[in-house]
CSV table of C-alpha atoms and ligand atoms in Angstrom, one decimal:
chain,number,residue,atom,x,y,z
E,16,UNK,CA,8.9,31.4,18.3
E,17,UNK,CA,9.0,31.3,14.3
E,18,UNK,CA,7.5,28.4,12.7
E,19,UNK,CA,10.0,27.7,9.1
E,20,UNK,CA,8.0,25.4,6.3
E,21,UNK,CA,10.8,23.9,4.9
E,22,UNK,CA,9.2,22.1,2.9
E,23,UNK,CA,8.9,21.9,-0.8
E,24,UNK,CA,5.7,22.7,-3.1
E,25,UNK,CA,4.6,20.3,-5.4
E,26,UNK,CA,4.1,21.4,-8.6
E,27,UNK,CA,4.0,20.5,-12.4
E,28,UNK,CA,7.4,21.9,-13.1
E,29,UNK,CA,9.4,20.7,-10.3
E,30,UNK,CA,12.2,19.3,-10.1
E,31,UNK,CA,12.2,15.6,-10.1
E,32,UNK,CA,15.2,12.6,-9.4
E,33,UNK,CA,16.5,11.2,-13.3
E,34,UNK,CA,13.8,8.5,-14.4
E,35,UNK,CA,10.8,9.4,-12.2
E,36,UNK,CA,7.8,10.3,-13.8
E,37,UNK,CA,7.3,14.3,-14.0
E,38,UNK,CA,4.6,15.2,-11.4
E,39,UNK,CA,1.1,15.4,-13.2
E,40,UNK,CA,-1.8,17.7,-11.5
E,41,UNK,CA,-4.8,17.0,-13.6
E,42,UNK,CA,-8.1,19.2,-12.9
E,43,UNK,CA,-10.7,15.8,-13.6
E,44,UNK,CA,-13.7,18.2,-12.8
E,45,UNK,CA,-13.7,21.7,-13.8
E,46,UNK,CA,-15.9,24.6,-12.6
E,47,UNK,CA,-14.9,26.8,-16.0
E,48,UNK,CA,-17.1,24.0,-17.5
E,49,UNK,CA,-20.3,24.0,-15.8
E,50,UNK,CA,-18.9,21.5,-13.2
E,51,UNK,CA,-20.2,21.6,-9.4
E,52,UNK,CA,-16.5,21.5,-8.0
E,53,UNK,CA,-13.0,21.7,-8.9
E,54,UNK,CA,-11.0,18.2,-8.2
E,55,UNK,CA,-7.3,17.9,-9.1
E,56,UNK,CA,-5.8,14.3,-9.5
E,57,UNK,CA,-1.9,14.0,-8.7
E,58,UNK,CA,0.4,11.5,-10.5
E,59,UNK,CA,3.7,11.3,-8.5
E,60,UNK,CA,6.8,9.0,-7.3
E,61,UNK,CA,6.8,9.1,-4.0
E,62,UNK,CA,10.3,10.2,-3.9
E,63,UNK,CA,9.8,13.2,-5.0
E,64,UNK,CA,10.0,16.6,-3.6
E,65,UNK,CA,10.3,16.5,0.3
E,66,UNK,CA,9.9,13.4,1.1
E,67,UNK,CA,10.5,10.0,3.8
E,68,UNK,CA,12.6,7.3,2.7
E,69,UNK,CA,10.9,3.8,4.2
E,70,UNK,CA,13.5,0.7,4.8
E,71,UNK,CA,11.6,-1.2,2.0
E,72,UNK,CA,13.1,1.6,-0.4
E,73,UNK,CA,16.7,-0.1,-0.6
E,74,UNK,CA,16.1,-3.0,1.8
E,75,UNK,CA,13.0,-5.2,0.0
E,76,UNK,CA,9.6,-5.4,0.8
E,77,UNK,CA,10.4,-7.8,4.1
E,78,UNK,CA,11.3,-4.4,5.6
E,79,UNK,CA,9.0,-1.9,7.6
E,80,UNK,CA,7.1,0.1,5.4
E,81,UNK,CA,6.5,3.6,5.2
E,82,UNK,CA,3.1,3.7,7.2
E,83,UNK,CA,5.1,1.9,9.7
E,84,UNK,CA,7.7,4.6,10.2
E,85,UNK,CA,7.9,5.8,14.5
E,86,UNK,CA,6.5,9.0,14.7
E,87,UNK,CA,8.1,9.8,17.6
E,88,UNK,CA,10.8,9.2,15.3
E,89,UNK,CA,9.4,12.0,13.1
E,90,UNK,CA,8.5,14.9,15.4
E,91,UNK,CA,10.6,16.3,18.4
E,92,UNK,CA,14.0,17.8,18.9
E,93,UNK,CA,16.5,18.5,15.5
E,94,UNK,CA,19.7,20.0,15.2
E,95,UNK,CA,20.4,22.0,11.8
E,96,UNK,CA,24.0,22.0,10.6
E,97,UNK,CA,25.2,24.0,8.2
E,98,UNK,CA,28.5,23.2,5.6
E,99,UNK,CA,30.0,25.6,4.0
E,100,UNK,CA,29.8,25.7,0.3
E,101,UNK,CA,33.0,23.7,-0.6
E,102,UNK,CA,31.6,21.0,1.6
E,103,UNK,CA,31.3,18.4,-1.7
E,104,UNK,CA,30.9,15.2,0.6
E,105,UNK,CA,29.9,14.9,4.2
E,106,UNK,CA,32.0,12.4,5.3
E,107,UNK,CA,33.3,11.2,9.0
E,108,UNK,CA,35.9,13.7,9.6
E,109,UNK,CA,33.9,16.4,8.4
E,110,UNK,CA,31.0,15.3,10.9
E,111,UNK,CA,33.8,14.7,13.3
E,112,UNK,CA,34.4,18.5,12.6
E,113,UNK,CA,31.2,19.5,13.3
E,114,UNK,CA,30.7,19.8,16.5
E,115,UNK,CA,27.5,18.5,16.8
E,116,UNK,CA,25.9,18.9,20.3
E,117,UNK,CA,26.1,15.7,22.6
E,118,UNK,CA,22.5,13.1,22.2
E,119,UNK,CA,21.4,14.8,19.0
E,120,UNK,CA,19.2,12.2,17.8
E,121,UNK,CA,17.8,13.8,14.9
E,122,UNK,CA,20.0,15.7,12.5
E,123,UNK,CA,19.4,18.0,9.3
E,124,UNK,CA,22.1,19.0,6.6
E,125,UNK,CA,22.1,22.4,5.6
E,126,UNK,CA,24.3,22.9,2.5
E,127,UNK,CA,25.5,24.8,-1.3
E,128,UNK,CA,22.2,22.5,-1.8
E,129,UNK,CA,20.2,25.3,-0.6
E,130,UNK,CA,21.3,27.5,-3.4
E,131,UNK,CA,20.2,25.2,-5.7
E,132,UNK,CA,16.8,24.5,-4.6
E,133,UNK,CA,16.4,27.9,-3.8
E,134,UNK,CA,17.5,28.9,-7.8
E,135,UNK,CA,14.3,27.4,-9.1
E,136,UNK,CA,16.9,25.1,-11.0
E,137,UNK,CA,14.9,22.6,-13.1
E,138,UNK,CA,17.6,20.2,-14.0
E,139,UNK,CA,18.5,17.7,-12.0
E,140,UNK,CA,23.0,18.3,-10.9
E,141,UNK,CA,24.5,14.9,-10.3
E,142,UNK,CA,27.0,17.0,-8.0
E,143,UNK,CA,24.8,17.8,-5.0
E,144,UNK,CA,26.7,17.6,-1.7
E,145,UNK,CA,25.6,13.7,0.1
E,146,UNK,CA,26.0,12.1,2.9
E,147,UNK,CA,29.1,9.4,2.3
E,148,UNK,CA,29.2,5.6,3.8
E,149,UNK,CA,31.5,6.2,6.7
E,150,UNK,CA,29.3,9.5,7.1
E,151,UNK,CA,26.9,7.2,7.6
E,152,UNK,CA,27.9,4.6,10.1
E,153,UNK,CA,29.4,7.6,12.1
E,154,UNK,CA,25.6,8.7,12.5
E,155,UNK,CA,24.5,5.1,13.3
E,156,UNK,CA,27.4,5.0,15.9
E,157,UNK,CA,26.2,7.8,17.5
E,158,UNK,CA,22.4,6.8,17.8
E,159,UNK,CA,21.2,9.5,15.1
E,160,UNK,CA,17.3,8.2,14.5
E,161,UNK,CA,16.7,10.7,11.5
E,162,UNK,CA,18.7,12.4,9.1
E,163,UNK,CA,17.5,15.1,6.7
E,164,UNK,CA,19.0,16.9,3.7
E,165,UNK,CA,18.4,19.9,1.5
E,166,UNK,CA,18.0,17.8,-2.5
E,167,UNK,CA,16.6,15.0,-3.9
E,168,UNK,CA,18.7,12.2,-2.4
E,169,UNK,CA,21.0,11.8,1.4
E,170,UNK,CA,23.3,9.9,-1.0
E,171,UNK,CA,25.2,10.8,-3.8
E,172,UNK,CA,25.0,8.8,-7.2
E,173,UNK,CA,28.2,6.6,-6.7
E,174,UNK,CA,27.5,5.7,-3.2
E,175,UNK,CA,23.3,5.1,-3.4
E,176,UNK,CA,22.5,1.9,-2.5
E,177,UNK,CA,25.5,1.8,0.6
E,178,UNK,CA,24.6,5.0,1.9
E,179,UNK,CA,20.8,4.1,2.3
E,180,UNK,CA,21.4,0.3,3.4
E,181,UNK,CA,23.9,1.6,6.4
E,182,UNK,CA,20.7,4.1,7.3
E,183,UNK,CA,17.5,1.8,6.7
E,184,UNK,CA,19.4,-1.0,8.1
E,185,UNK,CA,20.0,0.9,11.2
E,186,UNK,CA,16.0,2.3,11.8
E,187,UNK,CA,17.4,5.9,10.7
E,188,UNK,CA,14.9,7.8,9.0
E,189,UNK,CA,16.0,9.5,6.2
E,190,UNK,CA,14.3,12.7,4.3
E,191,UNK,CA,14.9,14.3,1.7
E,192,UNK,CA,14.6,17.5,-0.3
E,193,UNK,CA,14.2,19.3,2.6
E,194,UNK,CA,13.7,23.6,1.3
E,195,UNK,CA,16.2,24.9,4.4
E,196,UNK,CA,17.1,28.1,2.7
E,197,UNK,CA,16.0,30.3,5.4
E,198,UNK,CA,16.7,28.1,8.0
E,199,UNK,CA,19.6,29.0,10.6
E,200,UNK,CA,21.9,26.2,12.3
E,201,UNK,CA,20.9,25.5,15.6
E,202,UNK,CA,18.4,23.9,17.5
E,203,UNK,CA,14.4,23.6,16.8
E,204,UNK,CA,11.3,21.2,17.1
E,205,UNK,CA,10.6,19.1,14.1
E,206,UNK,CA,7.4,17.7,12.8
E,207,UNK,CA,8.0,15.8,9.6
E,208,UNK,CA,4.5,14.0,8.7
E,209,UNK,CA,4.8,11.3,5.8
E,210,UNK,CA,1.2,10.5,3.9
E,211,UNK,CA,0.2,7.3,5.7
E,212,UNK,CA,0.6,5.4,1.8
E,213,UNK,CA,-0.3,1.6,2.9
E,214,UNK,CA,3.1,-0.7,2.0
E,215,UNK,CA,5.1,2.5,0.1
E,216,UNK,CA,8.8,2.4,0.4
E,217,UNK,CA,8.7,6.5,1.0
E,218,UNK,CA,6.1,8.9,1.1
E,219,UNK,CA,6.0,13.1,0.4
E,220,UNK,CA,5.6,14.6,3.4
E,221,UNK,CA,4.8,18.4,5.0
E,222,UNK,CA,8.0,19.2,7.3
E,223,UNK,CA,7.9,22.2,9.9
E,224,UNK,CA,10.7,23.3,12.3
E,225,UNK,CA,9.6,25.3,15.0
E,226,UNK,CA,12.3,27.6,16.7
E,227,UNK,CA,12.5,26.9,20.3
J,30,ZN,ZN1,14.0,8.6,-1.3
């Protein structure tokens, strides 16, 4: 039974969403400077690296925040679906053709984005593969409860708001920034644990897959 770490490493030079601050890791106590221990301070957007979106991210502060997400959605059986490199947008017809197993409640997309993340490309790419609005509605119609993708957003630049709104309004947990380069298509058990940040619109997460 193999375990895959599908989280990105958090580092000061990692890829971030345009406009988000670069990650700052600062040594605030340093043993090399004679202090009794090493302590690091971390500053980052909660939507950096591998992270989870809460409904309040696009629906406003009245909606659930990240510490309220249900752990029984964030953990459990998941299907990892591979798309060939010529898929630019994950639309309803693309999903219909993909033969998602019946009763799939958690779905993770591996696309050509994985190669971008693996190449350590630090420049943000606007042409990443994303889920379309009709694709998001298709997942809601199929009662999918969690969807993940291998770039910093589930939605493309052009459809950022509608796609997030459809998913978050129906309580679909969105996991972004997954590192899937070594993961084959198929069934796994997912453990995705976002930090319990009170009142936050999202949180960095450690995510792993365990083979079944
Ligand atoms: Zn996000």
